[in-house]
Amino acid sequence: MSEVLNIQHLSVSYGAIAALKDVSITVQKGSITAILGANGGGKSTLLKTISGLIPPKSGRILFDGLDISKVSADKITDMGIIHVPEGRQIFGELTVLENLMIGAFTAKEGPVNKAYLRGEFLQRYSDREEVVLSRKEMIANNLLRVYEYFPVLQERKQQQAVSLSGGEQQMLAIGRALMSTPQMLILDEPSLGLAPLIVKSIFEIIADLNKTIGLTVLIVEQNALQTLQIADYAYVLQVGRIVKSDKASVLAKDTTLVEAYLGK
Ligand code: ATP
């Protein structure tokens, strides 16, 4: 595995309030990396800084070896870092399909892994070793993928997004992100406010996306135990500092973790 994201000594402040202090993390390509921590630890601030919404006070953020710490949010999206924010921010008055097509805006032509192909594309390119999809094909294939993962979005494609349940809206937010063929998906508390069964199914889909198409995922969660089940590596953020990090399988066995750091 190679390193896709490398955050070095990152500090971020809101005026006099230091939200992140000397945070260093790495994300391996094709991994699920989790940032855990109680309320106010700085998790959302970290994600917003990676995606260019908040400028760092000091430190560097390298994406594929390139320093993106001063790059604008729209350019970072264009580079393939797609942020699914807390609270989802879908467009309620637009239909499900229109929301998905907004995600497709930054999709580009490019090479894809054969395992990524669906439907007609699977047949069209079955004899090829390497497949390069046009932008139009990429969007059509992404839509087939999204509908396969979230059949409810296909059933409701003409419905206004506001009429979806909380879980379905979270699915739509993830589906919209997938429409752009992300290099790295950044998820801010996807389980927030959802019923346990829905959380389970969303986590299963995240794990499946990672496994089948090798999608790199950086996920922020308060729901530590469930997140550790799907993550490869995790960091614990407490009052702006990384206080612990290890393989998820090791942290999952750490009986003091939740009590000591996660405030539950
Ligand atoms: P939560 O799960 O509650 O969102 P979090 O771990 O994501 O928590 P952040 O939202 O990143 O934490 O907040 C980190 C710190 O920065 C907190 O002390 C918070 O009050 C402060 N903070 C966050 N956003 C702002 C802002 N826009 N202006 C000032 N302070 C802020």
mmCIF file of C-alpha atoms and ligand atoms in Angstrom:
data_model
loop_
_atom_site.group_PDB
_atom_site.id
_atom_site.type_symbol
_atom_site.label_atom_id
_atom_site.label_comp_id
_atom_site.label_asym_id
_atom_site.label_seq_id
_atom_site.Cartn_x
_atom_site.Cartn_y
_atom_site.Cartn_z
ATOM 1 C CA MET A 1 0.000 0.000 0.000
ATOM 2 C CA SER A 2 1.155 3.541 -0.676
ATOM 3 C CA GLU A 3 0.404 6.707 1.210
ATOM 4 C CA VAL A 4 -2.296 8.842 -0.402
ATOM 5 C CA LEU A 5 -2.727 11.442 2.339
ATOM 6 C CA ASN A 6 0.004 12.638 4.649
ATOM 7 C CA ILE A 7 -0.852 15.309 7.203
ATOM 8 C CA GLN A 8 2.170 16.759 8.946
ATOM 9 C CA HIS A 9 2.047 18.807 12.171
ATOM 10 C CA LEU A 10 -1.260 20.446 11.325
ATOM 11 C CA SER A 11 -2.580 23.209 13.583
ATOM 12 C CA VAL A 12 -5.860 25.037 13.011
ATOM 13 C CA SER A 13 -7.424 27.850 15.036
ATOM 14 C CA TYR A 14 -10.724 29.675 15.095
ATOM 15 C CA GLY A 15 -9.459 33.077 16.266
ATOM 16 C CA ALA A 16 -8.010 32.430 19.706
ATOM 17 C CA ILE A 17 -9.442 28.901 19.923
ATOM 18 C CA ALA A 18 -6.963 26.195 18.916
ATOM 19 C CA ALA A 19 -9.077 23.432 17.350
ATOM 20 C CA LEU A 20 -6.191 21.215 16.078
ATOM 21 C CA LYS A 21 -2.750 21.079 17.633
ATOM 22 C CA ASP A 22 0.174 19.444 15.849
ATOM 23 C CA VAL A 23 -1.915 16.708 14.219
ATOM 24 C CA SER A 24 -0.069 14.202 12.023
ATOM 25 C CA ILE A 25 -1.908 11.382 10.260
ATOM 26 C CA THR A 26 -1.431 9.244 7.189
ATOM 27 C CA VAL A 27 -3.972 7.458 5.029
ATOM 28 C CA GLN A 28 -2.861 4.491 2.932
ATOM 29 C CA LYS A 29 -4.292 4.112 -0.556
ATOM 30 C CA GLY A 30 -7.162 1.619 -0.558
ATOM 31 C CA SER A 31 -7.602 1.697 3.222
ATOM 32 C CA ILE A 32 -10.370 2.765 5.560
ATOM 33 C CA THR A 33 -8.865 5.137 8.105
ATOM 34 C CA ALA A 34 -10.950 6.358 11.027
ATOM 35 C CA ILE A 35 -10.739 9.442 13.183
ATOM 36 C CA LEU A 36 -12.535 8.803 16.449
ATOM 37 C CA GLY A 37 -13.227 11.068 19.374
ATOM 38 C CA ALA A 38 -15.842 12.696 21.541
ATOM 39 C CA ASN A 39 -17.735 15.888 20.717
ATOM 40 C CA GLY A 40 -15.616 18.943 20.113
ATOM 41 C CA GLY A 41 -12.393 16.988 19.630
ATOM 42 C CA GLY A 42 -11.709 18.662 16.293
ATOM 43 C CA LYS A 43 -12.805 15.886 13.933
ATOM 44 C CA SER A 44 -14.975 18.034 11.662
ATOM 45 C CA THR A 45 -12.320 20.758 11.677
ATOM 46 C CA LEU A 46 -9.761 18.229 10.445
ATOM 47 C CA LEU A 47 -11.964 17.139 7.535
ATOM 48 C CA LYS A 48 -12.860 20.713 6.605
ATOM 49 C CA THR A 49 -9.170 21.623 6.578
ATOM 50 C CA ILE A 50 -8.309 18.674 4.321
ATOM 51 C CA SER A 51 -11.021 19.693 1.873
ATOM 52 C CA GLY A 52 -9.877 23.301 1.776
ATOM 53 C CA LEU A 53 -12.793 24.876 3.659
ATOM 54 C CA ILE A 54 -10.620 26.112 6.556
ATOM 55 C CA PRO A 55 -7.023 27.324 6.139
ATOM 56 C CA PRO A 56 -4.392 25.697 8.359
ATOM 57 C CA LYS A 57 -2.439 27.870 10.769
ATOM 58 C CA SER A 58 0.643 25.697 10.296
ATOM 59 C CA GLY A 59 1.616 22.285 8.993
ATOM 60 C CA ARG A 60 1.251 20.550 5.637
ATOM 61 C CA ILE A 61 -1.317 18.340 3.933
ATOM 62 C CA LEU A 62 0.109 16.197 1.150
ATOM 63 C CA PHE A 63 -2.257 14.423 -1.253
ATOM 64 C CA ASP A 64 -0.452 12.029 -3.585
ATOM 65 C CA GLY A 65 2.735 13.875 -2.635
ATOM 66 C CA LEU A 66 1.320 17.302 -3.555
ATOM 67 C CA ASP A 67 0.979 20.031 -0.903
ATOM 68 C CA ILE A 68 -2.729 20.966 -0.895
ATOM 69 C CA SER A 69 -2.735 23.014 2.317
ATOM 70 C CA LYS A 70 -3.241 26.254 0.387
ATOM 71 C CA VAL A 71 -5.343 24.870 -2.459
ATOM 72 C CA SER A 72 -8.967 26.049 -2.802
ATOM 73 C CA ALA A 73 -11.900 23.790 -1.922
ATOM 74 C CA ASP A 74 -13.149 23.509 -5.522
ATOM 75 C CA LYS A 75 -9.700 22.477 -6.782
ATOM 76 C CA ILE A 76 -9.420 19.879 -4.018
ATOM 77 C CA THR A 77 -12.794 18.437 -5.057
ATOM 78 C CA ASP A 78 -11.530 18.415 -8.619
ATOM 79 C CA MET A 79 -8.469 16.445 -7.497
ATOM 80 C CA GLY A 80 -10.809 13.716 -6.249
ATOM 81 C CA ILE A 81 -11.130 14.349 -2.511
ATOM 82 C CA ILE A 82 -14.873 14.239 -1.950
ATOM 83 C CA HIS A 83 -16.292 15.334 1.395
ATOM 84 C CA VAL A 84 -19.671 14.084 2.633
ATOM 85 C CA PRO A 85 -20.328 16.626 5.379
ATOM 86 C CA GLU A 86 -22.052 16.105 8.693
ATOM 87 C CA GLY A 87 -25.742 16.784 8.163
ATOM 88 C CA ARG A 88 -25.450 15.582 4.517
ATOM 89 C CA GLN A 89 -26.326 18.923 2.859
ATOM 90 C CA ILE A 90 -28.421 17.498 0.083
ATOM 91 C CA PHE A 91 -30.678 19.745 -1.990
ATOM 92 C CA GLY A 92 -34.113 18.975 -0.587
ATOM 93 C CA GLU A 93 -36.196 20.612 -3.314
ATOM 94 C CA LEU A 94 -34.337 18.799 -6.106
ATOM 95 C CA THR A 95 -35.070 15.191 -7.047
ATOM 96 C CA VAL A 96 -32.868 12.298 -5.992
ATOM 97 C CA LEU A 97 -31.527 11.989 -9.551
ATOM 98 C CA GLU A 98 -30.805 15.725 -9.788
ATOM 99 C CA ASN A 99 -28.843 15.522 -6.540
ATOM 100 C CA LEU A 100 -26.841 12.606 -7.929
ATOM 101 C CA MET A 101 -26.109 14.477 -11.152
ATOM 102 C CA ILE A 102 -24.738 17.415 -9.150
ATOM 103 C CA GLY A 103 -22.167 14.956 -7.802
ATOM 104 C CA ALA A 104 -21.305 13.965 -11.370
ATOM 105 C CA PHE A 105 -20.249 17.523 -12.180
ATOM 106 C CA THR A 106 -16.558 16.860 -11.480
ATOM 107 C CA ALA A 107 -16.483 13.367 -13.036
ATOM 108 C CA LYS A 108 -13.826 12.996 -15.698
ATOM 109 C CA GLU A 109 -12.806 10.503 -18.346
ATOM 110 C CA GLY A 110 -10.197 8.100 -17.099
ATOM 111 C CA PRO A 111 -8.936 4.584 -16.510
ATOM 112 C CA VAL A 112 -10.957 2.283 -14.287
ATOM 113 C CA ASN A 113 -10.410 -1.044 -12.685
ATOM 114 C CA LYS A 114 -12.417 -3.726 -14.497
ATOM 115 C CA ALA A 115 -14.178 -4.615 -11.251
ATOM 116 C CA TYR A 116 -15.621 -1.106 -11.358
ATOM 117 C CA LEU A 117 -17.614 -1.690 -14.541
ATOM 118 C CA ARG A 118 -21.327 -2.384 -14.496
ATOM 119 C CA GLY A 119 -24.140 -3.288 -16.888
ATOM 120 C CA GLU A 120 -23.533 -2.488 -20.558
ATOM 121 C CA PHE A 121 -19.958 -1.352 -19.802
ATOM 122 C CA LEU A 122 -19.075 -4.721 -18.343
ATOM 123 C CA GLN A 123 -20.132 -6.336 -21.634
ATOM 124 C CA ARG A 124 -18.684 -3.650 -23.893
ATOM 125 C CA TYR A 125 -15.200 -3.918 -22.388
ATOM 126 C CA SER A 126 -15.093 -7.555 -21.319
ATOM 127 C CA ASP A 127 -12.188 -8.344 -23.670
ATOM 128 C CA ARG A 128 -10.010 -5.378 -22.670
ATOM 129 C CA GLU A 129 -7.091 -5.524 -20.271
ATOM 130 C CA GLU A 130 -7.240 -1.817 -19.510
ATOM 131 C CA VAL A 131 -10.376 0.257 -19.708
ATOM 132 C CA VAL A 132 -10.555 4.016 -20.173
ATOM 133 C CA LEU A 133 -14.067 5.417 -19.937
ATOM 134 C CA SER A 134 -15.175 8.680 -21.540
ATOM 135 C CA ARG A 135 -16.721 11.211 -19.163
ATOM 136 C CA LYS A 136 -20.212 10.279 -20.341
ATOM 137 C CA GLU A 137 -19.527 6.566 -19.844
ATOM 138 C CA MET A 138 -17.969 7.249 -16.447
ATOM 139 C CA ILE A 139 -21.109 9.061 -15.255
ATOM 140 C CA ALA A 140 -23.440 6.378 -16.633
ATOM 141 C CA ASN A 141 -21.349 3.623 -15.042
ATOM 142 C CA ASN A 142 -21.186 5.524 -11.732
ATOM 143 C CA LEU A 143 -24.976 5.826 -11.736
ATOM 144 C CA LEU A 144 -25.339 2.064 -12.251
ATOM 145 C CA ARG A 145 -22.901 1.535 -9.352
ATOM 146 C CA VAL A 146 -24.784 3.906 -7.061
ATOM 147 C CA TYR A 147 -28.134 2.280 -7.863
ATOM 148 C CA GLU A 148 -26.617 -1.135 -7.241
ATOM 149 C CA TYR A 149 -25.384 -0.086 -3.806
ATOM 150 C CA PHE A 150 -28.491 1.917 -2.957
ATOM 151 C CA PRO A 151 -31.500 0.420 -4.824
ATOM 152 C CA VAL A 152 -33.798 2.745 -2.889
ATOM 153 C CA LEU A 153 -32.255 5.715 -4.736
ATOM 154 C CA GLN A 154 -33.263 4.196 -8.049
ATOM 155 C CA GLU A 155 -36.790 3.520 -6.783
ATOM 156 C CA ARG A 156 -37.058 7.133 -5.589
ATOM 157 C CA LYS A 157 -35.076 8.849 -8.337
ATOM 158 C CA GLN A 158 -37.891 11.213 -9.347
ATOM 159 C CA GLN A 159 -38.867 12.037 -5.766
ATOM 160 C CA GLN A 160 -37.844 15.273 -4.039
ATOM 161 C CA ALA A 161 -34.850 14.562 -1.795
ATOM 162 C CA VAL A 162 -36.590 16.218 1.167
ATOM 163 C CA SER A 163 -39.108 13.372 1.211
ATOM 164 C CA LEU A 164 -36.416 10.743 1.937
ATOM 165 C CA SER A 165 -35.852 9.356 5.422
ATOM 166 C CA GLY A 166 -32.670 10.307 7.315
ATOM 167 C CA GLY A 167 -30.986 7.039 6.345
ATOM 168 C CA GLU A 168 -31.958 7.444 2.699
ATOM 169 C CA GLN A 169 -30.644 11.012 2.722
ATOM 170 C CA GLN A 170 -27.316 9.716 4.039
ATOM 171 C CA MET A 171 -27.312 7.145 1.234
ATOM 172 C CA LEU A 172 -28.010 9.943 -1.240
ATOM 173 C CA ALA A 173 -25.140 12.021 0.155
ATOM 174 C CA ILE A 174 -22.740 9.079 -0.238
ATOM 175 C CA GLY A 175 -24.194 8.220 -3.652
ATOM 176 C CA ARG A 176 -23.737 11.814 -4.810
ATOM 177 C CA ALA A 177 -20.084 11.661 -3.723
ATOM 178 C CA LEU A 178 -19.587 8.394 -5.631
ATOM 179 C CA MET A 179 -20.920 9.986 -8.828
ATOM 180 C CA SER A 180 -17.669 11.924 -9.205
ATOM 181 C CA THR A 181 -15.412 8.800 -9.081
ATOM 182 C CA PRO A 182 -13.626 9.934 -5.909
ATOM 183 C CA GLN A 183 -9.974 9.142 -5.254
ATOM 184 C CA MET A 184 -10.681 9.511 -1.561
ATOM 185 C CA LEU A 185 -14.046 9.676 0.172
ATOM 186 C CA ILE A 186 -14.220 11.724 3.362
ATOM 187 C CA LEU A 187 -17.206 10.936 5.565
ATOM 188 C CA ASP A 188 -18.181 13.112 8.532
ATOM 189 C CA GLU A 189 -20.252 11.090 11.014
ATOM 190 C CA PRO A 190 -22.355 9.096 8.552
ATOM 191 C CA SER A 191 -24.127 7.350 11.455
ATOM 192 C CA LEU A 192 -25.345 10.563 13.078
ATOM 193 C CA GLY A 193 -29.000 10.396 14.039
ATOM 194 C CA LEU A 194 -29.677 7.101 12.253
ATOM 195 C CA ALA A 195 -31.331 3.941 13.587
ATOM 196 C CA PRO A 196 -28.924 1.054 14.386
ATOM 197 C CA LEU A 197 -30.098 -1.121 11.480
ATOM 198 C CA ILE A 198 -29.565 1.686 8.969
ATOM 199 C CA VAL A 199 -26.139 2.423 10.452
ATOM 200 C CA LYS A 200 -25.223 -1.244 10.054
ATOM 201 C CA SER A 201 -26.241 -1.248 6.407
ATOM 202 C CA ILE A 202 -24.406 2.014 5.621
ATOM 203 C CA PHE A 203 -21.232 0.713 7.270
ATOM 204 C CA GLU A 204 -21.513 -2.540 5.295
ATOM 205 C CA ILE A 205 -21.758 -0.564 2.060
ATOM 206 C CA ILE A 206 -18.712 1.561 2.967
ATOM 207 C CA ALA A 207 -16.718 -1.622 3.690
ATOM 208 C CA ASP A 208 -17.918 -3.178 0.443
ATOM 209 C CA LEU A 209 -16.981 -0.121 -1.642
ATOM 210 C CA ASN A 210 -13.548 -0.258 -0.104
ATOM 211 C CA LYS A 211 -13.150 -3.952 -0.784
ATOM 212 C CA THR A 212 -14.611 -4.243 -4.274
ATOM 213 C CA ILE A 213 -13.379 -1.055 -5.927
ATOM 214 C CA GLY A 214 -10.472 -0.274 -3.594
ATOM 215 C CA LEU A 215 -11.957 3.082 -2.596
ATOM 216 C CA THR A 216 -9.870 4.969 -0.021
ATOM 217 C CA VAL A 217 -12.054 6.182 2.852
ATOM 218 C CA LEU A 218 -11.350 8.612 5.675
ATOM 219 C CA ILE A 219 -14.193 8.440 8.168
ATOM 220 C CA VAL A 220 -14.897 10.531 11.248
ATOM 221 C CA GLU A 221 -17.138 8.906 13.825
ATOM 222 C CA GLN A 222 -18.236 9.021 17.430
ATOM 223 C CA ASN A 223 -19.543 5.505 16.993
ATOM 224 C CA ALA A 224 -16.135 3.980 17.729
ATOM 225 C CA LEU A 225 -16.895 0.306 18.127
ATOM 226 C CA GLN A 226 -18.777 -0.099 14.858
ATOM 227 C CA THR A 227 -16.264 2.019 12.970
ATOM 228 C CA LEU A 228 -13.362 -0.109 14.215
ATOM 229 C CA GLN A 229 -15.086 -3.156 12.720
ATOM 230 C CA ILE A 230 -14.664 -1.778 9.185
ATOM 231 C CA ALA A 231 -11.523 0.375 9.544
ATOM 232 C CA ASP A 232 -7.923 -0.698 8.936
ATOM 233 C CA TYR A 233 -6.328 2.002 11.043
ATOM 234 C CA ALA A 234 -7.667 4.586 13.497
ATOM 235 C CA TYR A 235 -6.641 7.752 15.282
ATOM 236 C CA VAL A 236 -8.247 9.125 18.435
ATOM 237 C CA LEU A 237 -8.572 12.891 18.532
ATOM 238 C CA GLN A 238 -9.122 14.533 21.899
ATOM 239 C CA VAL A 239 -9.312 18.298 22.390
ATOM 240 C CA GLY A 240 -7.406 18.906 19.172
ATOM 241 C CA ARG A 241 -4.623 16.351 19.656
ATOM 242 C CA ILE A 242 -4.046 12.782 18.493
ATOM 243 C CA VAL A 243 -3.893 10.852 21.761
ATOM 244 C CA LYS A 244 -3.812 7.344 20.361
ATOM 245 C CA SER A 245 -3.445 5.561 17.053
ATOM 246 C CA ASP A 246 -3.141 1.949 16.017
ATOM 247 C CA LYS A 247 -4.491 -0.753 13.767
ATOM 248 C CA ALA A 248 -8.264 -0.874 14.157
ATOM 249 C CA SER A 249 -8.080 -4.548 15.157
ATOM 250 C CA VAL A 250 -5.799 -3.608 18.068
ATOM 251 C CA LEU A 251 -7.903 -0.650 19.198
ATOM 252 C CA ALA A 252 -11.062 -2.775 19.005
ATOM 253 C CA LYS A 253 -9.597 -4.993 21.742
ATOM 254 C CA ASP A 254 -8.593 -2.034 23.905
ATOM 255 C CA THR A 255 -11.205 -2.146 26.649
ATOM 256 C CA THR A 256 -10.129 1.193 28.124
ATOM 257 C CA LEU A 257 -10.445 3.081 24.834
ATOM 258 C CA VAL A 258 -14.105 4.037 24.982
ATOM 259 C CA GLU A 259 -13.979 4.898 28.663
ATOM 260 C CA ALA A 260 -10.761 6.875 28.462
ATOM 261 C CA TYR A 261 -11.171 8.837 25.269
ATOM 262 C CA LEU A 262 -14.558 8.560 23.714
ATOM 263 C CA GLY A 263 -16.699 9.900 26.517
ATOM 264 C CA LYS A 264 -19.284 7.120 26.575
HETATM 265 P P1 ATP B 1 -18.574 17.377 16.797
HETATM 266 O O1 ATP B 1 -18.674 15.927 16.682
HETATM 267 O O2 ATP B 1 -19.345 17.953 17.937
HETATM 268 O O3 ATP B 1 -18.783 18.129 15.501
HETATM 269 P P2 ATP B 1 -15.761 17.592 16.396
HETATM 270 O O4 ATP B 1 -14.810 16.623 17.001
HETATM 271 O O5 ATP B 1 -16.060 17.445 14.971
HETATM 272 O O6 ATP B 1 -17.066 17.654 17.243
HETATM 273 P P3 ATP B 1 -15.119 20.319 15.774
HETATM 274 O O7 ATP B 1 -16.500 20.600 15.292
HETATM 275 O O8 ATP B 1 -14.036 20.210 14.791
HETATM 276 O O9 ATP B 1 -15.119 19.010 16.679
HETATM 277 O O10 ATP B 1 -14.745 21.430 16.854
HETATM 278 C C1 ATP B 1 -13.459 21.532 17.487
HETATM 279 C C2 ATP B 1 -13.400 22.779 18.365
HETATM 280 O O11 ATP B 1 -13.458 23.952 17.559
HETATM 281 C C3 ATP B 1 -14.535 22.900 19.350
HETATM 282 O O12 ATP B 1 -14.037 23.473 20.530
HETATM 283 C C4 ATP B 1 -15.512 23.840 18.659
HETATM 284 O O13 ATP B 1 -16.281 24.550 19.606
HETATM 285 C C5 ATP B 1 -14.565 24.758 17.914
HETATM 286 N N1 ATP B 1 -15.179 25.264 16.684
HETATM 287 C C6 ATP B 1 -15.666 24.521 15.648
HETATM 288 N N2 ATP B 1 -16.140 25.316 14.655
HETATM 289 C C7 ATP B 1 -15.924 26.594 15.068
HETATM 290 C C8 ATP B 1 -16.171 27.894 14.492
HETATM 291 N N3 ATP B 1 -16.718 28.030 13.278
HETATM 292 N N4 ATP B 1 -15.832 28.985 15.216
HETATM 293 C C9 ATP B 1 -15.258 28.865 16.426
HETATM 294 N N5 ATP B 1 -14.998 27.695 17.044
HETATM 295 C C10 ATP B 1 -15.311 26.574 16.361
#
